[in-house]
Amino acid sequence: MTTNESTARPASGLEGVVVADTRLSDVDGEAGRLVIGGVAVEELAGSSTFEEACALLWDGAPPCETRRETLRAALARGRLHAFERLSSLGSALDAADGMDALRAAAAHLVVDERDEVDAAGLVTGALATFASAWQRRRCGLAPVSPDPARAHADDFLRMALGEPAGQARVEALDAYLVTVVDHGMNASTFTARVIASTRSDLVSAIVGAIGALKGPLHGGAPGPVLDMLDEIVAPARATAWLEAQLAAGRRVMGMGHRIYRVRDPRAFVLERAVARLEAGGVAAERLALARAVERAAEELLAARHPDRPLRANVEFYTAVLLDAVGLPRALFSPTFAAGRVAGWCAHVFEQRSTGRLVRPSSRYVGAPAPRDAA
Ligand code: COA
């Protein structure tokens, strides 16, 4: 292996490069399998709450009853802490983009990191309050005060919608937050780990991760997926619409993945969660349309890229699920951040425990200095 920055060959997207050992989650892109804290995502999202998923990541084990309550209280403290800080955020929540607002608001957090789990609970709880308060403000409404007696998903939805959402929608959002809580060395998690490796603080790592998640190639896709479904309107129009999109050189949002060569397992989990809601009468048409668009996109992409399977990723059914629980599309990416932040925190602590600065190399392709040219 060469260590010479001027001759090393870069992998442009670091694909295949292992940058850390982790006990947090395992992504098998060939088999389409995701394991979070030792539990398959299909099982985790059906049987665990967000608090329990946090325990797997932060404690490394499922919680006992007392621990479950401790974590619930830690998240509630975070929601309350953020609510109390709303008046001192200045213009942070005035941003037109929810991720800009979340990034600016998160930067205001002051976190005592002596107890890692307390710190993680505080930051994780806070993002739910900031995201909800931003949503309320853009609608000209006052923020809703957190209710510490409620579970995190329940309270998040209540704060965002301004009223309790009902059991079915709370369960769907909880399943979503669990599903996205961690996912290997994705771009935002890597960002958080790089920042943590410099021995910077937790809040700095989270602010950087929010910035990485904002991009449409990472966490910014579900809003555009819903736009696409709105434009297509009916299953019969899917193929023509998608053909035009591809002919114009545009990507189909919610399709394709850097790691998965089969359908993203999270797409199954979220589709299942929407179908459960649908059984309650919500979102039936939207789900039927989404399934038809997915099938058409798969066929067209397979014809264009026979050697590169491009199947539905997590964002495809994220759009359908978050829409079905009543959240507006502008809040989709902030909601993703509100789930993934628990994973970011765990990765920050794991990275710190290695004590190793992340500092890769680059290959210089600029003009030679005069003495080299001679
Ligand atoms: N629609 C159309 N074409 C796509 C595509 C999509 N969603 N995803 C990949 N492709 C095409 C690329 O244009 C490229 O074609 P080319 O070889 O003719 O240039 C080929 O497939 C390989 O793509 P590449 O960019 O190398 O794949 P990647 O691993 O870097 O990309 C994503 C992964 C997720 C960035 C990509 O699939 C994408 O942009 N998807 C849409 C955005 C999205 O849903 N993001 C959420 C991810 S969870």
PDB file of C-alpha atoms in Angstrom, residues 63 115 129 150 302 371:
ATOM      1  CA  PRO A  63     -33.240  -2.332  27.500  1.00  0.00           C
ATOM      2  CA  ASP A 115     -22.533  10.908  30.310  1.00  0.00           C
ATOM      3  CA  THR A 129     -38.509  19.611  18.756  1.00  0.00           C
ATOM      4  CA  ARG A 150     -45.364  10.508  25.702  1.00  0.00           C
ATOM      5  CA  ALA A 302     -33.161  -2.566 -15.914  1.00  0.00           C
ATOM      6  CA  ARG A 371      11.223  23.262  -9.535  1.00  0.00           C
TER       7      ARG A 371
END
